[in-house]
Structures are given as structure tokens and as C-alpha cells.
CSV table of C-alpha atoms and ligand atoms in Angstrom, one decimal:
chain,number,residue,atom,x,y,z
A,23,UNK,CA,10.1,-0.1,40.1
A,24,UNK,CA,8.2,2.0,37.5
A,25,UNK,CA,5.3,-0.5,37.6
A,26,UNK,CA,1.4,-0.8,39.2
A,27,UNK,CA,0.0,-3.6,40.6
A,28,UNK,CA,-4.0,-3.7,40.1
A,29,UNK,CA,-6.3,-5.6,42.4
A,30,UNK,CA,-10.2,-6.0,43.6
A,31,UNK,CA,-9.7,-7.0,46.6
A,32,UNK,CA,-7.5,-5.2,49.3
A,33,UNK,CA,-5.8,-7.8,51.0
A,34,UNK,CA,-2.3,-7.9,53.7
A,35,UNK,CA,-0.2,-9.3,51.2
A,36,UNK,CA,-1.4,-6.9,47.9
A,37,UNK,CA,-0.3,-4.3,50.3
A,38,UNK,CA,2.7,-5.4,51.9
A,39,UNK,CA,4.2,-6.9,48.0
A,40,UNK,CA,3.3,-3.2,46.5
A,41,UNK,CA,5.8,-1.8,49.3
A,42,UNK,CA,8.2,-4.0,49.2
A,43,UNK,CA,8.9,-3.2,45.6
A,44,UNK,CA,7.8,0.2,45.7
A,45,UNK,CA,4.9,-0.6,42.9
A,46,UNK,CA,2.0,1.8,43.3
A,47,UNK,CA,-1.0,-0.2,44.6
A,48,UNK,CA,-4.1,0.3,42.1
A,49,UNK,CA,-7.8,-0.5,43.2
A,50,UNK,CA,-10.0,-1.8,40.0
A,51,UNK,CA,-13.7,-1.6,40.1
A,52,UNK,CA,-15.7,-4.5,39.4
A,53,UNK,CA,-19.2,-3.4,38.6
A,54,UNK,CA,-22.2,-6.2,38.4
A,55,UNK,CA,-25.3,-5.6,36.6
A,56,UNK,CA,-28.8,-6.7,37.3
A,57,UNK,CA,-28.3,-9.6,35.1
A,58,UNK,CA,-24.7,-11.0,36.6
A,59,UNK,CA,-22.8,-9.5,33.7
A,60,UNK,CA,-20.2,-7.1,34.9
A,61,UNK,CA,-17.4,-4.4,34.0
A,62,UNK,CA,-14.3,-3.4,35.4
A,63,UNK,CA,-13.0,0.2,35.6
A,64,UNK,CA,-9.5,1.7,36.3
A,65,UNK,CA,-7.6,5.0,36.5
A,66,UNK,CA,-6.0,5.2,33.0
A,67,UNK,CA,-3.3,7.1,35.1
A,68,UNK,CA,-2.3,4.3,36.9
A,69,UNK,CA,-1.6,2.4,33.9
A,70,UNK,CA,2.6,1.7,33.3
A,71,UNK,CA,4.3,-0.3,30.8
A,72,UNK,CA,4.3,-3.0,32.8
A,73,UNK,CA,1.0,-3.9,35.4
A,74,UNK,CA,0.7,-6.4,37.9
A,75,UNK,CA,-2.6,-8.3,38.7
A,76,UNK,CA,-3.2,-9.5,41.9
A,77,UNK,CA,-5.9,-11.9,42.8
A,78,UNK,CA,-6.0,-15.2,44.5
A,79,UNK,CA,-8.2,-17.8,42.4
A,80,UNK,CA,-9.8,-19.6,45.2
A,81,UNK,CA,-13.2,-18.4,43.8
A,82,UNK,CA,-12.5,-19.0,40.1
A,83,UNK,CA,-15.4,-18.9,38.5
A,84,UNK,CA,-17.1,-15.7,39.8
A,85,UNK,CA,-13.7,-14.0,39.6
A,86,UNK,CA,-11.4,-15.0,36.2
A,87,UNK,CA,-14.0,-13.0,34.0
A,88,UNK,CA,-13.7,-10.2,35.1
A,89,UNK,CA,-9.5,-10.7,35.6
A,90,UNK,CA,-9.3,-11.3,31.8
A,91,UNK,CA,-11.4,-8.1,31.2
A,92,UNK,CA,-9.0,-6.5,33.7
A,93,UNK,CA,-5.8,-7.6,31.2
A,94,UNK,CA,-7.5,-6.1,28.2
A,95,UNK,CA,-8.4,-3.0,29.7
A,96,UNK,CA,-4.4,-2.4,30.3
A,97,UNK,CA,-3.9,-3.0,27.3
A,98,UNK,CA,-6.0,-0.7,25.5
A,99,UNK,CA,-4.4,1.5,27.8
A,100,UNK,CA,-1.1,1.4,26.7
A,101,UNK,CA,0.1,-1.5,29.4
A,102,UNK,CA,2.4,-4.1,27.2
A,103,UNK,CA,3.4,-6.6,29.9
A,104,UNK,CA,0.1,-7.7,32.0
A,105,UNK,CA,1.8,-10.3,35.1
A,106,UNK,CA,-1.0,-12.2,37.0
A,107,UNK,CA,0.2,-12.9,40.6
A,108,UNK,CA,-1.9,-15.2,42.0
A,109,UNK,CA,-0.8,-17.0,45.2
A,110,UNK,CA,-3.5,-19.4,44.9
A,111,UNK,CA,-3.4,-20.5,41.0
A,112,UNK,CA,-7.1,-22.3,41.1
A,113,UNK,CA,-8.3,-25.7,39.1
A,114,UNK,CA,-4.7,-27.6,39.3
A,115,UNK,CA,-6.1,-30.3,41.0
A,116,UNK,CA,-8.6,-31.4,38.0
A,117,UNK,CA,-5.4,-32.6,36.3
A,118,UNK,CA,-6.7,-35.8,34.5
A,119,UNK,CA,-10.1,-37.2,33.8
A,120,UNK,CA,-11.2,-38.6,36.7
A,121,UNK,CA,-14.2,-40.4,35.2
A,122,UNK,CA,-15.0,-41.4,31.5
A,123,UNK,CA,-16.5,-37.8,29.7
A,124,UNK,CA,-15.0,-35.4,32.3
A,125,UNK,CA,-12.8,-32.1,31.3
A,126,UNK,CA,-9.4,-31.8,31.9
A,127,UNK,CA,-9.8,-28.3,33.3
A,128,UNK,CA,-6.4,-27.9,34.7
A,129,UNK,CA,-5.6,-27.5,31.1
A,130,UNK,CA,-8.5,-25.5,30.0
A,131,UNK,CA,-8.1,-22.2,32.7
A,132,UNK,CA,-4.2,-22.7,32.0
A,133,UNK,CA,-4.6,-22.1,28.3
A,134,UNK,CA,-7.0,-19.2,28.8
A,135,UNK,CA,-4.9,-17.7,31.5
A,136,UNK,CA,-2.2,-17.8,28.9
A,137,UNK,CA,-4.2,-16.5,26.4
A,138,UNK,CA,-4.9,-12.8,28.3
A,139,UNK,CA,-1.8,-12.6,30.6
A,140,UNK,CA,2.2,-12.8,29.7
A,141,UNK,CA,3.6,-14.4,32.7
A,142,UNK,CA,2.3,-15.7,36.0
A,143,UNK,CA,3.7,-16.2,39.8
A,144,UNK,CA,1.8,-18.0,42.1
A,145,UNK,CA,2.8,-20.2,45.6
A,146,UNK,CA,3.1,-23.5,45.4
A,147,UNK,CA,0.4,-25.0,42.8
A,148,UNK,CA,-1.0,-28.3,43.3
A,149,UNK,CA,1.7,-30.3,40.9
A,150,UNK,CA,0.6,-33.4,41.1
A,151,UNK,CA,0.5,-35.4,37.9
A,152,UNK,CA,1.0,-31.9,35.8
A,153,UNK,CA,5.0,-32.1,37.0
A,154,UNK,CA,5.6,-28.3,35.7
A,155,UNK,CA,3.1,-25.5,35.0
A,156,UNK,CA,4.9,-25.3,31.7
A,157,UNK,CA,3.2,-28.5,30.6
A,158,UNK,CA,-0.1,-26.7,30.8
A,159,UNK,CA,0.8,-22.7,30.6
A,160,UNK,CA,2.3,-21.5,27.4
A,161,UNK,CA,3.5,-18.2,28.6
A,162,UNK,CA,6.8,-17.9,31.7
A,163,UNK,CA,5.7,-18.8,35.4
A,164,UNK,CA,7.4,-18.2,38.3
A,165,UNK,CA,6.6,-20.6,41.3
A,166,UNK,CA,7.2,-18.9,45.2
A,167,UNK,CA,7.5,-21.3,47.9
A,168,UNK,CA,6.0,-21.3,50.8
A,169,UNK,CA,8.0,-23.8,53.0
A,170,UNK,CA,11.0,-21.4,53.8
A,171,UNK,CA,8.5,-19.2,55.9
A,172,UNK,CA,6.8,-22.3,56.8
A,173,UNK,CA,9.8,-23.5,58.4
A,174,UNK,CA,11.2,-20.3,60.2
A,175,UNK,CA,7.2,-20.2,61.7
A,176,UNK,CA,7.5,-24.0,62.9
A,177,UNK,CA,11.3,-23.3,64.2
A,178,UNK,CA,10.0,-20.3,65.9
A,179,UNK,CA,6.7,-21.5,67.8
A,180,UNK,CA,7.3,-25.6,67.7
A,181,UNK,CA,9.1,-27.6,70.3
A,182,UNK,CA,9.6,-31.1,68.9
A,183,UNK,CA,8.2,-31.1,66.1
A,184,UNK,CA,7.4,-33.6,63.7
A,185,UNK,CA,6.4,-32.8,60.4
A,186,UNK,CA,3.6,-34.9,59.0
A,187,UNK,CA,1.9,-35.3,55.6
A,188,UNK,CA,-1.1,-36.9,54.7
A,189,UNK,CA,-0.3,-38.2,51.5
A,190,UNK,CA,2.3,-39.2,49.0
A,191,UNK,CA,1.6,-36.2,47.3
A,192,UNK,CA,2.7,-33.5,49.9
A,193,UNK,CA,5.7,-35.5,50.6
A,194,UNK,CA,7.6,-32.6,48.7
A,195,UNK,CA,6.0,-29.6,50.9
A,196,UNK,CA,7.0,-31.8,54.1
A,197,UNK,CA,10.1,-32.9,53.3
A,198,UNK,CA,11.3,-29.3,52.4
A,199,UNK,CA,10.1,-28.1,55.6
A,200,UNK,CA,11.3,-30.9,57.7
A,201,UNK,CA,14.7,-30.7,55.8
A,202,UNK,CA,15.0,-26.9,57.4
A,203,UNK,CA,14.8,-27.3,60.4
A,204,UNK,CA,16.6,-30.3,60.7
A,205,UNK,CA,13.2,-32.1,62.3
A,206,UNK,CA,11.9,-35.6,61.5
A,207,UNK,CA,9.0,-36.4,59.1
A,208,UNK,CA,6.2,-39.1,57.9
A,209,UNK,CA,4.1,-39.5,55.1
A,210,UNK,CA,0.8,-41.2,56.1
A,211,UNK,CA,-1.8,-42.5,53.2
A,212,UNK,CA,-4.7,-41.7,52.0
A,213,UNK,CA,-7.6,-43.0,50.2
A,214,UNK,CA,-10.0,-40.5,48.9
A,215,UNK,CA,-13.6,-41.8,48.2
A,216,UNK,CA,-15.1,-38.5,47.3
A,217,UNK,CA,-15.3,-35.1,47.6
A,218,UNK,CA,-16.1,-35.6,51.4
A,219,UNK,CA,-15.0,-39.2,51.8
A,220,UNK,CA,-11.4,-39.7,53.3
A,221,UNK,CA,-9.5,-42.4,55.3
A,222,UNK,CA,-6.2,-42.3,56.3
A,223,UNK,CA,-4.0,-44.7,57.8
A,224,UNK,CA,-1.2,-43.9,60.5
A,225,UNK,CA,1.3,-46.3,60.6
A,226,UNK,CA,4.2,-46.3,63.2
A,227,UNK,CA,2.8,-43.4,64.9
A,228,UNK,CA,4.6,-44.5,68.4
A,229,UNK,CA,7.4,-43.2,67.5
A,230,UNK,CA,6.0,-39.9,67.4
A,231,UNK,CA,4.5,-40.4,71.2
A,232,UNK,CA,7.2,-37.3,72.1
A,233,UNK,CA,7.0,-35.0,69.6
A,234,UNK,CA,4.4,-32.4,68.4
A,235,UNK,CA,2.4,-33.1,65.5
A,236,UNK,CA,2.3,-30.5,62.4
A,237,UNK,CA,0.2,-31.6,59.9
A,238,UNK,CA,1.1,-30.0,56.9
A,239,UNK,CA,-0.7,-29.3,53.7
A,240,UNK,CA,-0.4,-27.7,50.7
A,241,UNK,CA,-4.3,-27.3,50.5
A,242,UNK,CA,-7.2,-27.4,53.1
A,243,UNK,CA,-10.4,-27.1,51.5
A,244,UNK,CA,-13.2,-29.3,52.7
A,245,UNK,CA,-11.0,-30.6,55.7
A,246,UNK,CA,-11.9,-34.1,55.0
A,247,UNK,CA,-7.9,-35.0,54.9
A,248,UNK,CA,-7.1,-32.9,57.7
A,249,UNK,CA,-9.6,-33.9,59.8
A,250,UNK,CA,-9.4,-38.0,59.1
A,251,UNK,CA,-5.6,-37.3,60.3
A,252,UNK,CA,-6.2,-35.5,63.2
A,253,UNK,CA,-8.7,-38.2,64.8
A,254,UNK,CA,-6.1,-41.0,63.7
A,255,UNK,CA,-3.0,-39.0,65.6
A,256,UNK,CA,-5.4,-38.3,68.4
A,257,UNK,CA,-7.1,-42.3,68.9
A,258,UNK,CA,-3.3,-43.3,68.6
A,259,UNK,CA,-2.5,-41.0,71.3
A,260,UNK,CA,-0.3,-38.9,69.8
A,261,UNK,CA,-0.3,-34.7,71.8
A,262,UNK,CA,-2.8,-32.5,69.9
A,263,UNK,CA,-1.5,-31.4,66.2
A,264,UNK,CA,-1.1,-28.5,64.5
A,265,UNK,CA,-2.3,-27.9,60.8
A,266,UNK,CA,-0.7,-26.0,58.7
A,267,UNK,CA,-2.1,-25.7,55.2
A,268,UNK,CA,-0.4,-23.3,52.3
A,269,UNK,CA,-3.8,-22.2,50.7
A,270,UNK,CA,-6.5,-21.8,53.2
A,271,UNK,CA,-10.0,-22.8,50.6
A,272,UNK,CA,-12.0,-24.0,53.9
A,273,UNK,CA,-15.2,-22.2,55.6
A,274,UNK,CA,-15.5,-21.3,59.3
A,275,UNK,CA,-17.3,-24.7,60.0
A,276,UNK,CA,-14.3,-26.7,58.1
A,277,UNK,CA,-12.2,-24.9,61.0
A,278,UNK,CA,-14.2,-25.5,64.1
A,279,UNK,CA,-14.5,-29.0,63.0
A,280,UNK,CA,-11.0,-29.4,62.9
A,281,UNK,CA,-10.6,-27.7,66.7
A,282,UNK,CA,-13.7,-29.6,67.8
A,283,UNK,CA,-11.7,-33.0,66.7
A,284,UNK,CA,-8.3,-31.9,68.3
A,285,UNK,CA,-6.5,-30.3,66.7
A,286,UNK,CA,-4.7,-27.6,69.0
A,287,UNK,CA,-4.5,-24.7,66.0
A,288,UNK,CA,-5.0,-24.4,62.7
A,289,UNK,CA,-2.1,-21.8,60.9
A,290,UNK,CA,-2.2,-20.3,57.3
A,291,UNK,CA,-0.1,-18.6,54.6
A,292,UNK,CA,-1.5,-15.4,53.6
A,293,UNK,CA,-2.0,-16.6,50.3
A,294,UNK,CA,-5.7,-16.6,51.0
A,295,UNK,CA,-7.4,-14.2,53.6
A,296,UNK,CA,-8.2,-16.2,56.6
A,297,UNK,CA,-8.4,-15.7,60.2
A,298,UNK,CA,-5.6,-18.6,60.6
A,299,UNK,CA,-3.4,-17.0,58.8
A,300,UNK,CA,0.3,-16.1,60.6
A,301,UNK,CA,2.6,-17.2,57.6
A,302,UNK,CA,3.8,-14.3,55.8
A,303,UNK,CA,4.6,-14.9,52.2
A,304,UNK,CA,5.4,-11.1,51.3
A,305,UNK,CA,9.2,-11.9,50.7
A,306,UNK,CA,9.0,-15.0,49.1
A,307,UNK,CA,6.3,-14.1,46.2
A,308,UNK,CA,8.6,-10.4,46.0
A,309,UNK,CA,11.6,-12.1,45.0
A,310,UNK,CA,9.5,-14.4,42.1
A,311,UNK,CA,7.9,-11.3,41.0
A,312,UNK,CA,11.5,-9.8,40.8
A,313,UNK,CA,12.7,-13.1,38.8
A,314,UNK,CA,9.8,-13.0,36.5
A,315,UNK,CA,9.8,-9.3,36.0
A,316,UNK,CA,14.0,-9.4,35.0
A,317,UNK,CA,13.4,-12.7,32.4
A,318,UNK,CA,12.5,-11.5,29.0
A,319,UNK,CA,9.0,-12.7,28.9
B,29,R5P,C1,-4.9,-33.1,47.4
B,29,R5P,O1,-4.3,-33.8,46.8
B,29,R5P,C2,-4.3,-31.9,48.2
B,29,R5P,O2,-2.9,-32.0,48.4
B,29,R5P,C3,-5.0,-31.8,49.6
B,29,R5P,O3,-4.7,-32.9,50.4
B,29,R5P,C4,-6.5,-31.8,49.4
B,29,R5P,O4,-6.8,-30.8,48.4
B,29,R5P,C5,-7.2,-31.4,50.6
B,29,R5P,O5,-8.6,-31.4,50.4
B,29,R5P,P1,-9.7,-31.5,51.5
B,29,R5P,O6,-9.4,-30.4,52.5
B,29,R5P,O7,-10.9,-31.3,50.8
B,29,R5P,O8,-9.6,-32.9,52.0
């Protein structure tokens, strides 16, 4: 494929997606002056026709700036297609105004991400009351999915299983998963207080007494729903569960919390760096790429 994909930040899946489509991987520079401004820098001879940026966005602020500098700076260069790939796609959950005098930011980052780029593929955004990333982005998206690998690791490693969400809102990531592998599922409630205030309620969880737990996420970021869940399935007795989130936005201490309360592992996609990840999205996020890079844009 006579394209290049530019990133900051080396990462397993920048380098496995670059060899799967046989797209020469290009390192940009971000440089930061004394004051916090900053400017990026790349090979003008790694610049095709049509460039790929990779970055996850699960440090938005610090990094979009210099992403939309990035996009220009192909330009000037002669690149006339400029496709952000960006497993994580960051700010989705901000989707209405949760109190009187807030920004709906969802809205905002998607309009400027539209503004500087001319298509976008990312895993698995939090659609929640946005139903379709074309309600908020005006240029062609191309969502991957993580369950298919999801469900080949849980098929693979699992004996049992039984798929568990902790709200009405991943019921779509579970039941896909759950569907796959031809394993049962429940959807547990949640009532979210604050940023760090979560119950959750576990009904019927004897039924599960003989199965294994997977708590499954789209996001785990402060741990708050994760953990609330874990503690429940544990007090009802139910064996030790493992939590698989998509994105992986949590700190070290979010995930010895969540061993210290029982859960037996906590597993990631590699759409975020982590320790926990094992789920490989590489072949998923190649074939949107390939979708996205054969539409007319
Ligand atoms: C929210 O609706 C998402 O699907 C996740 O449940 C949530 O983002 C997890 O956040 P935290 O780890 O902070 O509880």
C-alpha cells in the first residue's frame, strides 16, 4: 500500500498495523518549549499521498494540539488524504450536558477533529446517546470492533464463562461477545453518583454459582464500576471474575485495587498500552483502515 503511517509514540499495535499493510512506519517529533508551546517535525520524505495518524486519545488534551499540527504539516507537504486512526477516540462520553452551563464536548473535539483530518477509524467509541459518530463527525468513520478478538481470547482461556455487563449501556459489547461463543450473559445496573461514586446491583447472581465471571467493559478508567461489580459478585459468592475492558484509561493503583478486591485478572485490548493487555486488535483495526482507505472519502 503506497501510504505512511505517522505516530509519536511507538506502540505494539502502530507496529504490527504498519506490517500488516505494508505502510512504512513514520516517527514524528513532538518538540516542547520552555513555555508548553510545542512543534512537530517530520521527514518530508516520508510524506505520500495518502498518510495515516496514529495516536490513541486517552490523553486528549496534552496530545490533540500537536495531532492537528501534525495534519497540517502533511499537507503543506504534498499529503492530500490525512486518516486519523485512533483506537481510543477520546471525549465521547461528555455526550449531553450533564448539568445546567456545561459543554457538550463530544461535539466540540468531533467538529475540530473533522475540521484537520478526512476520515477517522477508531475501536469501539463510547455510543451512548450519540447513536453514530456521523451525528457528531462530518467527515467518513470507520468503527473496528473489538468483541471478535474478545471472544476468540475468552473461548480460548475461559471455562464457563459468563459474560457480564455492568450497565445497560455495554449490553451491546456483551451481548456480541456472549453471542460468539455461544455463552450466557447478564446485564447488572448501575447508578453512578460521581466521578468516583458507583453502586451496582446484582440481581439473580445464583445462577451464575457455576460459571466464571467476565466482566466486560467497553472502558475502565477510574475503576469505580468495575470495582463496585467485583465486590458484589464476590459478597454473593460468585468464583473470582475476570475484567476485561476494551480501552484500558486506568492507573496502576485502579488495577491493584481491582486484584486487591478479587478480581482474579484484569485483560486489555491493545488499544491503549497497558501491562494487562493480551487482546490483539491488529486485524480488526487493518481491515477498517482497508474499508476506509477503499471509500471515496
Ligand atoms: C460508561 O458508561 C462506560 O461504559 C464505563 O462503564 C465507564 O466509563 C467506566 O468508568 P469508571 O472505570 O470510571 O467507572
Amino acid at each position: 500500500m503506497n501510504s505512511s503511517i505517522f505516530f509519536f509514540e511507538e506502540t505494539s499495535l502502530v507496529n504490527s498495523l504498519s506490517r500488516q499493510l505494508h505502510i512504512k512506519p513514520c516517527l514524528g517529533v513532538i518538540h516542547y518549549f520552555p513555555d508548553q508551546e510545542t512543534s512537530v517535525r517530520i521527514n518530508p520524505d516520508d510524506v505520500t499521498r495518502t498518510c495515516l495518524v496514529f495516536a490513541s486519545l486517552h490523553h486528549p488534551n496534552k496530545i490533540s494540539l500537536p495531532l492537528l499540527f501534525l495534519s497540517k504539516t502533511l499537507r503543506e507537504y504534498g499529503a492530500q488524504r490525512v486518516i486519523l486512526v485512533a483506537p481510543y477516540l477520546a471525549y465521547m462520553r461528555q455526550d449531553k450536558r450533564f448539568h445546567e452551563g456545561e459543554g457538550i464536548t463530544a461535539k466540540y473535539y468531533a467538529q475540530l477533529l473533522s475540521d484537520y483530518f478526512d476520515g477517522l477509524v477508531t475501536v469501539d467509541p463510547h455510543l451512548h446517546r450519540i447513536h453514530d459518530l456521523s451525528d457528531v463527525f462530518s467527515i467518513r468513520s470507520h468503527i473496528a470492533h473489538a468483541s471478535p478478538a474478545v471472544a476468540k481470547w475468552v473461548a480460548q482461556n475461559i471455562m464457563d464463562p459468563v459474560l457480564i455487563g455492568p450497565d445497560s449501556e455495554s449490553t451491546q459489547w456483551v451481548r456480541e461477545v456472549a453471542d460468539k461463543i455461544n455463552a450466557p450473559f447478564a446485564i447488572l445496573e448501575k447508578i453512578r453518583r460521581g466521578d468516583h461514586d458507583v453502586e451496582i446491583s446484582v440481581p439473580q447472581s445464583e445462577r451464575w454459582l457455576n460459571h466464571k465471571p467476565i466482566l466486560f467493559d467497553d472502558i475502565i478508567s477510574t475503576g469505580k464500576t468495575m470495582i463496585g461489580t467485583v465486590r458484589h459478585l464476590r459478597r454473593a459468592g460468585l468464583a473470582a471474575p475476570v475484567c476485561i475492558g476494551i480501552h484500558a484509561l486506568f492507573n496502576d493503583q485502579t488495577y491493584n485495587e481491582l486484584l486487591e478486591v478479587g478480581a482474579e485478572r484484569v485483560v486489555t485490548t491493545n488499544s491503549i498500552t497497558d501491562k494487562s493487555n493480551a487482546i490483539d486488535l491488529t486485524e480488526t483495526v487493518a481491515g477498517s483502515i482497508q474499508s476506509l482507505l477503499s471509500s471515496s472519502l
